[in-house]
XYZ file of C-alpha atoms in Angstrom:
728
model
C -117.943 34.247 89.576
C -121.000 32.186 88.695
C -122.038 34.808 86.159
C -118.518 34.727 84.748
C -118.725 30.978 84.192
C -122.151 31.228 82.586
C -120.848 33.967 80.279
C -117.852 31.798 79.303
C -120.131 28.916 78.332
C -122.482 31.177 76.370
C -119.641 32.809 74.439
C -118.032 29.443 73.720
C -121.290 27.942 72.482
C -122.185 30.862 70.253
C -121.779 30.081 66.558
C -122.276 32.134 63.449
C -123.806 30.886 60.269
C -123.211 32.104 56.743
C -124.719 31.326 53.402
C -123.532 28.034 52.023
C -120.595 28.456 49.665
C -119.205 25.396 47.877
C -115.497 25.647 47.131
C -113.264 23.447 44.979
C -109.560 23.627 45.736
C -107.171 22.711 42.860
C -103.407 22.974 43.560
C -100.627 22.338 41.069
C -99.821 18.921 42.478
C -99.420 17.035 45.738
C -96.531 18.602 47.637
C -96.032 19.816 51.209
C -96.125 23.537 50.433
C -99.387 23.186 48.478
C -100.843 21.072 51.252
C -99.961 23.877 53.666
C -101.819 26.321 51.421
C -104.835 24.028 51.607
C -104.542 23.926 55.402
C -104.660 27.720 55.397
C -107.760 27.666 53.209
C -109.470 25.159 55.500
C -108.646 27.244 58.571
C -110.296 30.247 56.926
C -113.177 28.004 55.874
C -113.811 26.924 59.469
C -113.586 30.501 60.720
C -116.322 31.560 58.312
C -118.497 28.431 58.613
C -118.711 27.127 62.163
C -121.615 24.825 61.295
C -119.746 22.140 59.369
C -122.954 20.658 58.001
C -123.733 23.914 56.176
C -120.709 24.082 53.868
C -118.446 21.960 51.739
C -114.872 22.330 50.600
C -113.679 19.728 48.148
C -110.044 19.269 47.255
C -109.129 17.967 43.783
C -105.399 17.297 43.766
C -103.497 16.265 40.625
C -101.400 13.221 41.415
C -98.661 14.005 38.908
C -96.274 16.939 38.772
C -97.050 17.217 35.043
C -100.584 18.031 36.052
C -101.945 20.129 33.176
C -104.406 17.521 31.954
C -105.435 16.595 35.490
C -106.147 20.240 36.293
C -108.301 20.640 33.174
C -110.284 17.559 34.160
C -110.743 18.894 37.715
C -111.971 22.281 36.431
C -114.506 20.485 34.261
C -115.668 18.410 37.247
C -115.998 21.519 39.406
C -118.073 23.184 36.711
C -120.364 20.161 36.498
C -120.759 20.277 40.296
C -121.905 23.925 40.024
C -119.172 25.001 42.436
C -119.576 28.600 43.491
C -115.810 29.102 43.814
C -112.919 27.404 42.015
C -109.544 28.128 43.673
C -106.835 27.216 41.150
C -103.036 27.305 41.039
C -102.427 27.183 37.296
C -99.951 24.581 36.096
C -101.427 24.025 32.621
C -100.423 27.295 31.010
C -102.866 28.629 28.432
C -104.302 25.189 27.717
C -106.686 25.555 30.648
C -108.083 28.978 29.717
C -111.065 27.741 27.666
C -112.201 25.594 30.577
C -111.882 28.304 33.211
C -113.788 30.662 30.879
C -116.553 28.059 30.530
C -116.665 27.641 34.305
C -117.046 31.374 34.776
C -119.756 31.579 32.137
C -121.691 28.842 33.960
C -121.704 30.830 37.194
C -118.576 29.652 39.000
C -116.130 32.249 40.304
C -112.551 31.444 39.295
C -109.887 32.783 41.662
C -106.249 31.827 41.157
C -103.494 31.701 43.763
C -99.720 31.221 43.508
C -99.814 30.864 39.688
C -102.315 32.945 37.636
C -103.999 32.601 34.251
C -102.013 34.376 31.550
C -104.843 36.551 30.184
C -106.686 37.179 33.456
C -110.352 38.174 33.053
C -110.402 37.084 29.429
C -109.959 33.525 30.715
C -112.689 33.923 33.352
C -110.376 34.801 36.268
C -111.905 37.202 38.820
C -108.543 38.052 40.382
C -105.242 36.451 41.341
C -103.960 36.114 44.927
C -100.214 36.585 44.552
C -97.798 35.557 47.309
C -95.420 38.419 46.464
C -94.689 40.928 43.747
C -93.081 39.187 40.738
C -90.476 41.950 40.522
C -89.691 41.451 44.223
C -89.050 37.756 43.565
C -86.362 38.522 41.020
C -84.790 41.067 43.355
C -84.684 38.661 46.302
C -83.038 35.948 44.207
C -80.486 38.416 42.842
C -79.597 39.593 46.347
C -79.171 36.017 47.571
C -76.943 35.193 44.588
C -74.778 38.242 45.319
C -74.520 37.301 48.996
C -73.579 33.670 48.320
C -71.079 34.380 45.521
C -69.432 37.128 47.586
C -67.851 40.447 46.732
C -65.690 38.878 44.054
C -68.752 37.680 42.180
C -69.019 34.541 40.090
C -71.193 32.584 37.724
C -74.591 31.012 38.348
C -77.337 29.311 36.381
C -81.121 29.218 36.666
C -82.831 25.839 36.818
C -86.554 26.042 36.080
C -89.074 23.328 36.762
C -91.742 24.054 34.143
C -92.162 26.373 31.171
C -95.931 26.295 31.725
C -95.762 27.798 35.212
C -96.708 31.436 34.695
C -95.423 32.579 38.067
C -91.976 31.038 37.441
C -91.816 32.643 34.018
C -92.407 36.047 35.607
C -89.875 35.497 38.387
C -87.144 34.322 36.027
C -87.769 37.259 33.682
C -87.423 39.704 36.566
C -84.175 38.076 37.766
C -82.565 38.145 34.328
C -83.432 41.814 33.817
C -81.900 42.804 37.158
C -78.650 40.913 36.559
C -78.260 42.430 33.089
C -79.266 46.020 33.801
C -78.556 46.828 37.456
C -74.941 47.827 38.155
C -75.312 46.481 41.697
C -75.222 42.944 40.301
C -72.533 43.497 37.694
C -70.099 41.063 39.334
C -72.433 38.107 39.166
C -72.943 36.538 35.756
C -75.724 34.337 34.450
C -74.028 31.570 32.457
C -74.878 31.973 28.752
C -77.975 33.869 29.856
C -79.907 30.631 29.746
C -82.434 28.823 31.888
C -81.960 25.078 32.216
C -85.133 22.986 32.252
C -85.325 19.333 33.152
C -86.420 16.863 30.508
C -88.606 15.246 33.161
C -90.770 17.393 35.408
C -90.144 15.370 38.557
C -87.553 14.916 41.322
C -85.387 12.491 39.357
C -85.307 14.844 36.396
C -84.205 17.768 38.606
C -81.499 15.640 40.253
C -80.095 14.531 36.909
C -80.051 18.105 35.632
C -78.262 19.254 38.807
C -75.513 16.703 38.256
C -75.197 17.795 34.612
C -74.774 21.420 35.728
C -72.164 20.418 38.323
C -70.289 18.576 35.579
C -69.987 21.863 33.639
C -67.792 23.155 36.448
C -65.847 19.938 36.944
C -64.931 19.605 33.251
C -63.820 23.254 33.028
C -66.631 24.492 30.764
C -67.599 27.092 33.372
C -64.822 27.054 35.996
C -66.368 29.942 37.994
C -69.816 28.360 38.131
C -70.728 27.732 41.775
C -74.451 28.435 42.236
C -77.739 27.010 40.963
C -80.702 29.361 41.403
C -84.007 27.433 41.477
C -87.302 29.393 41.545
C -89.378 26.392 42.662
C -89.590 24.473 45.925
C -89.671 21.043 44.283
C -86.666 21.842 42.089
C -84.659 23.319 44.970
C -85.306 20.276 47.171
C -84.221 17.867 44.432
C -81.118 19.917 43.555
C -80.045 20.073 47.219
C -80.543 16.316 47.617
C -78.419 15.639 44.522
C -75.550 17.777 45.825
C -75.708 16.142 49.275
C -75.910 12.574 48.000
C -72.965 13.084 45.628
C -70.856 15.165 48.060
C -70.755 18.176 45.748
C -71.502 20.869 48.332
C -67.867 21.945 48.252
C -68.032 23.057 44.630
C -71.710 23.912 44.107
C -74.462 25.639 46.097
C -78.197 25.872 45.597
C -80.525 28.762 46.369
C -83.866 30.158 45.280
C -87.311 29.352 46.603
C -87.256 26.528 49.124
C -89.429 24.883 51.742
C -87.505 24.913 55.080
C -87.911 21.228 56.066
C -86.862 20.126 52.581
C -83.683 22.233 52.696
C -82.821 21.754 56.374
C -80.150 19.114 55.701
C -78.651 21.158 52.874
C -78.654 24.345 54.918
C -76.829 22.764 57.860
C -74.341 21.112 55.487
C -73.678 24.404 53.693
C -75.247 23.326 50.388
C -78.061 25.891 50.681
C -76.607 28.909 52.484
C -79.654 31.079 51.785
C -83.104 30.609 50.312
C -86.470 32.298 50.560
C -90.157 31.574 50.453
C -93.457 33.250 51.085
C -95.894 32.106 53.754
C -97.692 29.125 52.198
C -100.388 28.765 54.837
C -101.211 32.465 54.812
C -101.486 32.403 51.027
C -104.212 29.748 51.185
C -105.853 31.602 54.081
C -105.958 34.884 52.130
C -107.143 33.188 48.911
C -110.124 31.657 50.662
C -111.091 34.835 52.524
C -110.836 36.936 49.362
C -112.934 34.511 47.289
C -115.511 34.304 50.104
C -115.845 38.088 50.143
C -116.360 38.040 46.368
C -118.922 35.223 46.406
C -120.813 36.864 49.286
C -121.197 40.068 47.268
C -119.216 42.128 49.770
C -116.670 43.193 47.147
C -116.412 43.312 43.369
C -113.480 42.244 41.248
C -112.238 45.732 40.456
C -109.423 48.073 41.347
C -109.624 49.764 44.765
C -111.876 47.266 46.533
C -110.858 46.313 50.092
C -110.975 42.662 51.107
C -111.295 41.576 54.730
C -108.883 38.701 55.449
C -109.457 37.638 59.045
C -106.336 37.727 61.183
C -104.331 39.118 58.229
C -106.358 42.334 58.302
C -107.313 43.834 54.962
C -105.855 43.703 51.467
C -106.503 45.810 48.355
C -107.635 44.520 44.974
C -105.364 46.243 42.451
C -104.754 46.241 38.726
C -102.151 43.598 37.921
C -99.040 45.442 36.628
C -97.795 42.396 34.727
C -100.944 41.264 32.878
C -103.512 43.032 30.753
C -107.135 43.108 31.911
C -106.331 41.398 35.215
C -106.467 42.143 38.928
C -104.473 40.853 41.849
C -104.211 40.848 45.637
C -100.704 40.676 47.088
C -100.036 38.722 50.284
C -96.794 40.335 51.452
C -93.037 39.906 51.351
C -90.581 37.033 51.197
C -89.147 35.314 54.258
C -85.414 34.626 53.973
C -83.910 31.527 55.575
C -80.378 30.579 56.568
C -78.724 28.592 59.340
C -79.917 31.076 61.960
C -83.640 30.396 61.478
C -84.080 27.294 59.325
C -84.331 24.949 62.326
C -87.134 26.978 63.892
C -89.010 27.190 60.599
C -88.567 23.463 59.946
C -89.836 22.595 63.406
C -92.957 24.685 62.932
C -93.685 22.932 59.653
C -92.781 19.451 60.890
C -95.131 19.558 63.861
C -97.888 20.210 61.327
C -96.895 17.024 59.549
C -95.061 18.676 56.643
C -91.482 17.514 57.056
C -90.677 17.004 53.400
C -89.448 13.655 52.098
C -88.864 10.566 54.193
C -85.148 11.379 54.331
C -85.863 14.964 55.460
C -88.201 13.722 58.187
C -85.720 11.144 59.454
C -82.933 13.716 59.492
C -84.978 16.165 61.533
C -86.082 13.482 63.974
C -82.571 12.089 64.443
C -80.961 15.480 64.956
C -83.564 17.343 66.979
C -85.982 14.829 68.456
C -84.213 14.598 71.835
C -84.396 18.366 72.131
C -88.173 18.401 72.006
C -89.229 14.928 73.122
C -88.308 13.581 76.547
C -89.094 10.279 78.231
C -88.546 11.954 81.590
C -91.504 14.292 81.121
C -93.703 11.319 80.275
C -92.567 8.926 83.035
C -92.200 11.154 86.120
C -95.890 12.211 86.324
C -96.938 8.560 86.358
C -95.191 8.072 89.712
C -95.983 11.431 91.293
C -99.544 11.333 89.975
C -100.111 7.858 91.436
C -98.762 8.934 94.834
C -101.037 11.982 94.885
C -104.027 9.962 93.679
C -103.650 7.369 96.451
C -103.155 10.023 99.135
C -106.248 11.961 98.021
C -108.312 8.759 97.998
C -107.107 7.879 101.510
C -107.797 11.381 102.801
C -111.327 11.525 101.358
C -112.090 8.021 102.659
C -110.731 8.845 106.111
C -112.902 11.970 106.447
C -116.054 10.358 105.064
C -115.685 7.299 107.284
C -116.355 9.374 110.423
C -119.667 11.134 111.043
C -117.943 13.747 113.159
C -115.316 14.534 110.527
C -117.683 14.650 107.574
C -120.214 16.806 109.442
C -117.726 19.674 109.892
C -117.309 22.479 107.354
C -113.554 21.938 107.345
C -113.979 18.236 106.644
C -116.281 18.806 103.703
C -113.922 21.424 102.227
C -111.085 18.902 102.485
C -113.250 16.269 100.769
C -113.964 18.690 97.900
C -110.262 19.507 97.626
C -109.376 15.804 97.633
C -111.935 14.921 94.954
C -110.605 17.751 92.772
C -107.105 16.387 93.166
C -108.312 12.873 92.344
C -109.396 14.139 88.909
C -106.153 15.997 88.205
C -103.848 13.328 89.690
C -105.529 10.570 87.671
C -105.023 12.568 84.476
C -101.390 13.259 85.394
C -100.901 9.534 86.023
C -102.196 8.783 82.508
C -99.541 11.203 81.268
C -98.897 10.825 77.518
C -101.113 7.765 76.979
C -104.241 9.733 75.886
C -102.222 11.930 73.492
C -102.810 11.112 69.783
C -100.313 8.639 68.382
C -99.296 10.998 65.561
C -97.883 13.489 68.073
C -94.190 12.760 67.713
C -93.325 15.401 70.323
C -94.606 13.155 73.116
C -93.009 9.855 74.107
C -95.492 7.065 74.748
C -98.449 8.733 72.997
C -101.102 6.075 72.327
C -104.469 7.869 72.173
C -106.742 9.760 69.833
C -108.130 13.285 69.581
C -111.107 12.197 71.713
C -109.006 10.712 74.496
C -106.900 13.872 74.429
C -110.011 16.053 74.809
C -111.292 13.853 77.651
C -108.001 14.135 79.514
C -107.940 17.892 79.036
C -111.544 18.223 80.261
C -111.019 16.326 83.543
C -107.616 17.905 84.131
C -109.064 21.401 83.754
C -111.976 20.432 86.026
C -109.636 19.141 88.719
C -107.119 21.973 88.566
C -109.670 24.781 88.508
C -111.852 23.417 91.320
C -108.765 22.601 93.433
C -107.580 26.194 93.118
C -110.920 27.547 94.318
C -111.145 24.992 97.123
C -107.677 26.019 98.274
C -108.813 29.649 98.433
C -111.986 28.508 100.233
C -109.938 26.552 102.771
C -107.973 29.653 103.623
C -111.214 31.633 103.829
C -112.426 29.131 106.423
C -109.298 29.718 108.534
C -109.675 33.470 108.077
C -113.272 33.408 109.336
C -112.363 31.127 112.223
C -109.290 32.964 113.521
C -109.687 36.582 112.457
C -113.461 37.003 112.448
C -114.052 34.567 115.343
C -116.962 32.943 113.495
C -118.477 29.853 115.039
C -119.048 26.645 113.090
C -122.809 27.240 113.037
C -122.316 30.694 111.491
C -119.960 29.429 108.794
C -122.374 26.642 107.850
C -124.929 29.242 106.733
C -122.713 30.244 103.787
C -121.073 26.853 103.228
C -123.066 26.204 100.058
C -121.049 28.927 98.278
C -117.830 27.223 99.384
C -118.767 24.361 97.042
C -120.971 26.085 94.454
C -118.328 28.546 93.239
C -115.492 26.019 92.698
C -117.767 23.491 90.998
C -119.512 26.050 88.779
C -116.335 27.777 87.593
C -114.483 24.494 87.163
C -117.286 22.849 85.202
C -117.966 26.003 83.172
C -114.367 26.475 82.035
C -114.010 22.748 81.334
C -117.061 22.718 79.062
C -115.925 25.928 77.372
C -112.589 24.264 76.625
C -114.408 21.449 74.804
C -116.542 23.847 72.789
C -113.529 25.963 71.794
C -111.407 22.873 70.936
C -108.735 23.991 73.378
C -107.623 20.587 74.656
C -104.500 19.537 72.790
C -101.070 18.063 73.605
C -99.026 20.597 75.555
C -95.747 21.636 73.946
C -93.360 20.717 76.772
C -95.749 18.885 79.051
C -96.879 15.313 79.289
C -100.662 15.737 79.112
C -103.460 17.160 77.022
C -104.687 20.467 78.361
C -105.341 23.973 77.038
C -102.760 24.328 74.273
C -102.416 25.526 70.717
C -102.018 22.899 68.041
C -99.584 22.501 66.444
C -97.198 23.585 69.187
C -96.000 27.196 69.011
C -98.238 27.834 65.993
C -99.431 31.257 67.206
C -95.917 32.582 66.723
C -95.702 31.542 63.108
C -98.595 30.725 60.849
C -101.960 29.831 62.273
C -103.320 27.187 64.598
C -105.481 24.262 63.510
C -106.912 23.955 67.035
C -106.568 25.838 70.269
C -106.879 29.345 68.865
C -105.731 31.898 71.475
C -104.885 29.007 73.798
C -102.228 31.035 75.611
C -104.833 33.617 76.603
C -107.308 30.921 77.639
C -104.681 29.289 79.851
C -104.564 32.515 81.828
C -108.295 33.277 81.707
C -109.376 29.760 82.659
C -106.750 28.936 85.279
C -103.613 31.017 85.817
C -105.528 34.202 86.643
C -107.325 32.254 89.379
C -103.993 30.831 90.564
C -102.417 34.299 90.779
C -105.468 35.696 92.602
C -105.292 32.749 95.005
C -101.613 33.467 95.683
C -102.493 37.101 96.389
C -105.302 35.978 98.705
C -102.852 33.651 100.484
C -100.505 36.532 101.186
C -103.252 38.865 102.408
C -105.068 36.270 104.502
C -101.967 34.774 106.121
C -100.621 38.221 106.964
C -103.923 39.093 108.612
C -104.118 35.762 110.444
C -100.632 36.019 111.910
C -101.167 39.625 112.922
C -104.283 38.494 114.759
C -102.477 35.572 116.388
C -99.601 37.847 117.399
C -102.055 40.246 119.043
C -103.687 37.376 120.922
C -100.324 36.072 122.103
C -99.290 39.536 123.254
C -102.507 40.010 125.229
C -102.197 36.497 126.659
C -98.672 37.160 127.906
C -99.741 40.505 129.358
C -102.671 39.246 131.437
C -102.050 35.579 132.065
C -98.277 35.260 131.617
C -98.971 32.429 129.145
C -96.108 31.785 126.691
C -98.385 31.379 123.638
C -101.771 32.172 122.144
C -102.975 28.604 122.620
C -105.136 26.998 119.978
C -105.156 30.034 117.622
C -101.419 29.688 117.070
C -101.750 25.989 116.181
C -104.612 26.682 113.766
C -102.654 29.505 112.128
C -99.646 27.226 111.645
C -101.898 24.604 110.077
C -103.251 27.218 107.649
C -99.689 28.248 106.794
C -98.746 24.658 106.005
C -101.725 24.347 103.648
C -100.574 27.518 101.870
C -97.081 26.108 101.467
C -98.482 22.798 100.202
C -100.378 24.744 97.524
C -97.444 26.971 96.574
C -94.842 24.241 96.046
C -96.694 22.490 93.164
C -98.247 25.614 91.638
C -95.416 28.128 91.530
C -93.719 26.448 88.557
C -96.587 26.198 86.073
C -97.323 29.953 85.567
C -93.597 30.701 85.229
C -93.215 27.961 82.644
C -96.266 29.222 80.736
C -94.834 32.739 80.655
C -91.454 31.772 79.179
C -92.257 28.688 77.071
C -92.789 30.567 73.810
C -91.506 29.991 70.301
C -89.222 33.027 70.483
C -87.407 31.633 73.525
C -87.466 28.012 72.390
C -85.879 28.679 68.997
C -83.859 31.863 69.373
C -82.300 31.509 72.844
C -80.714 28.078 73.317
C -79.659 28.770 76.916
C -83.150 29.913 77.839
C -84.531 26.821 76.137
C -82.413 24.652 78.425
C -83.977 26.498 81.344
C -87.435 25.760 79.949
C -86.607 22.046 79.750
C -85.285 22.023 83.322
C -88.326 23.921 84.552
C -90.575 21.443 82.751
C -88.919 18.552 84.595
C -89.255 20.311 87.971
C -92.896 20.998 87.178
C -93.427 17.329 86.259
C -92.062 16.320 89.672
C -93.973 18.723 91.941
C -97.128 19.653 90.038
C -98.957 16.315 90.493
C -98.127 16.117 94.239
C -100.853 18.445 95.539
C -102.851 15.580 97.065
C -99.756 14.109 98.701
C -98.946 17.405 100.423
C -102.570 17.884 101.528
C -102.529 14.392 103.025
C -99.371 15.112 105.026
C -100.627 18.472 106.297
C -103.987 17.013 107.299
C -102.244 14.307 109.362
C -99.777 16.741 110.966
C -101.972 17.681 114.001
C -102.821 14.035 114.575
C -99.159 13.140 114.407
C -98.385 15.875 116.921
C -101.107 14.597 119.279
C -99.818 11.057 118.994
C -96.276 12.223 119.637
C -97.392 14.112 122.768
C -99.343 11.083 123.940
C -96.363 8.848 123.418
C -94.223 11.364 125.277
C -96.651 11.332 128.233
C -96.577 7.552 128.204
C -92.824 7.659 128.521
C -93.186 9.804 131.697
C -95.566 7.237 133.206
C -93.144 4.474 132.374
C -90.268 6.390 133.926
C -92.293 7.030 137.149
C -93.287 3.372 137.299
C -89.718 2.275 136.791
C -88.557 4.707 139.470
C -90.952 3.399 142.117
C -90.346 -0.193 141.080
C -86.620 0.403 141.527
C -87.169 1.908 144.994
C -89.247 -1.036 146.092
C -86.742 -3.443 144.659
C -83.884 -1.649 146.402
C -85.639 -1.697 149.823
C -86.390 -5.367 149.466
C -82.796 -6.085 148.587
C -81.549 -4.239 151.683
C -83.910 -6.152 153.994
C -82.793 -9.422 152.489
C -79.194 -8.374 152.975
C -79.820 -7.492 156.641
C -81.520 -10.833 157.247
C -78.596 -12.639 155.746
C -76.153 -10.653 157.861
C -78.134 -11.331 161.060
C -78.300 -15.008 160.244
C -74.580 -15.108 159.578
C -73.954 -13.276 162.880
C -75.877 -15.895 164.894
C -73.788 -18.621 163.324
C -70.640 -16.773 164.382
C -71.715 -16.459 168.050
C -72.419 -20.217 168.220
C -68.956 -20.955 166.889
C -67.346 -18.678 169.556
C -69.202 -20.350 172.407
C -68.084 -23.764 171.244
C -64.472 -22.588 171.112
C -64.641 -21.146 174.642
C -66.011 -24.425 176.031
C -63.136 -26.341 174.408
C -60.586 -23.950 175.971
C -62.087 -24.336 179.466
C -62.111 -28.095 179.146
C -58.485 -28.195 178.138
C -57.545 -25.966 181.151
C -59.177 -28.370 183.639
C -57.182 -31.199 182.246
């Protein structure tokens, strides 16, 4: 076990270094989906460059949606900085080509993502990282239009956001060709075969254009018009907002390419029945990995080369079928969204901080916040944790205050167990306070990333060492009852009783810091080993806490399960031994019990129960609290919430139960002593009553005798009177 802990620390501390590669990231403009792409690029960046002092990634973000001039200026700046890689999403059309060519000639590698350069290599582009096939984009939009308009068909229009966006131009071209030429889509009609572009390339411009299109239906120009197809996330969000704000969802729908949090309100209201999008974070992740492979000399920008892309596996560099003298790498396929999965997708984006506009964020919080954020989970551990903390402090103080108690192996094991619980109970008492304030999933969060890591470190230390001390405590009972070991014999190996729990606990706790595993738990009230954002392993990629679910089991739950197994084996063996002793005792001495062995075995059983009650809930919760259950099975999610509350009640009470079990024999002794005292009192009262009764009888006899003497005197006097009267 010691070797295991040392290995964990070594693996966690191992870092890999690569040649320094300076990267400049230039998106189209500042919007949530492009920020997610940048997050993906930074995740890949950190995977490839663990030593943060040995690399730089600089983001140059155009502030305006009409960002052509800003992008040209940023490309010039990147060239002047001698950037090795320029990652660009083209929003300047062909106007930027001379500058990208100059950058390439000066030694910078130009790789585009999302939106390519029109002439490819002739403009200095090494290759383009495409989210999907352009032809596939047109097909997906055509299928969604057919599904929304129904079997009877209908009219729709295309609303573009920019004529300079080369990817949109390709998508729209593909859609128009399918609608015109494929008999499958013969019942849906593109109004006048035109694409409507806003006069202003911003949200207000898109909203105004949406209202103008809706007016074409209302005034009878196109009575069958009922769908606006928008091949851009910004345009789709603005169009949906315009329909919602003006209560036009009954006559007009919007579809196309949309970002789930931005279309959540519209989807629930029926304004956006279906929409699609590629994986933004994975696009940025792939773009960075591919450009890194190129800059490192591992691949060349030519057809047939295989690029390694981390967790995404490998991708092929291929000849671009839509541009001359150009190459591309395709990410994958579209993800379609509707009412069945938009909430889950929005949640996964929102916990990353990408909830769309202020209105979108407020809507999500108002509608779903109570489902994910509970005051109960934050408040309950403060009470139960405080109770356990006080009990563990009392127990440790009580044992250490007596030389006899602290000199025994059992006493020192109980002190170690109590100190472990002091760490964990104190962290449970702090509850959500150390969690970063920007974690809206946790009520009462008031900390920072550092306070969160500190809480996770001490909680892991306390929980892990307590688990091993619990197993050690049972080992002590096993050696005492089954193996008949004397105290002096057990003391020879006592050092391992403390060395193993402390080494494994400290080793896993340090490893958790190195691996950045300590984050706010998804349904808990503390920082511990968790992926961040919550449930991120089931969707995109995690910013922190990579493989946290596995580490939860490797660093704690495996030990808990092994301890439970050891409890079953050891207690079965102990009671079999006690039963054999009792049987022999009855056979030879006619004694009704096995004496002290039975009492010790019962004490061991109570300690096992005190360990099982708090710990049985946590592994079950960890096994079922996954994104699939949380977002796809509402009834199961209710069970997860209930289980989380039960866990919040019992999990912090380990020290309280240990305190009660430790005092149980002393309570029994005191009860027996008090019972014996009652017998003495009863005997005393019995004899006192006898004495009192005898005394009362003697007094009664004396009184009777005295009264009898008085009677005899009276009789004599009467007789004398009678005799005197007779003489007269």
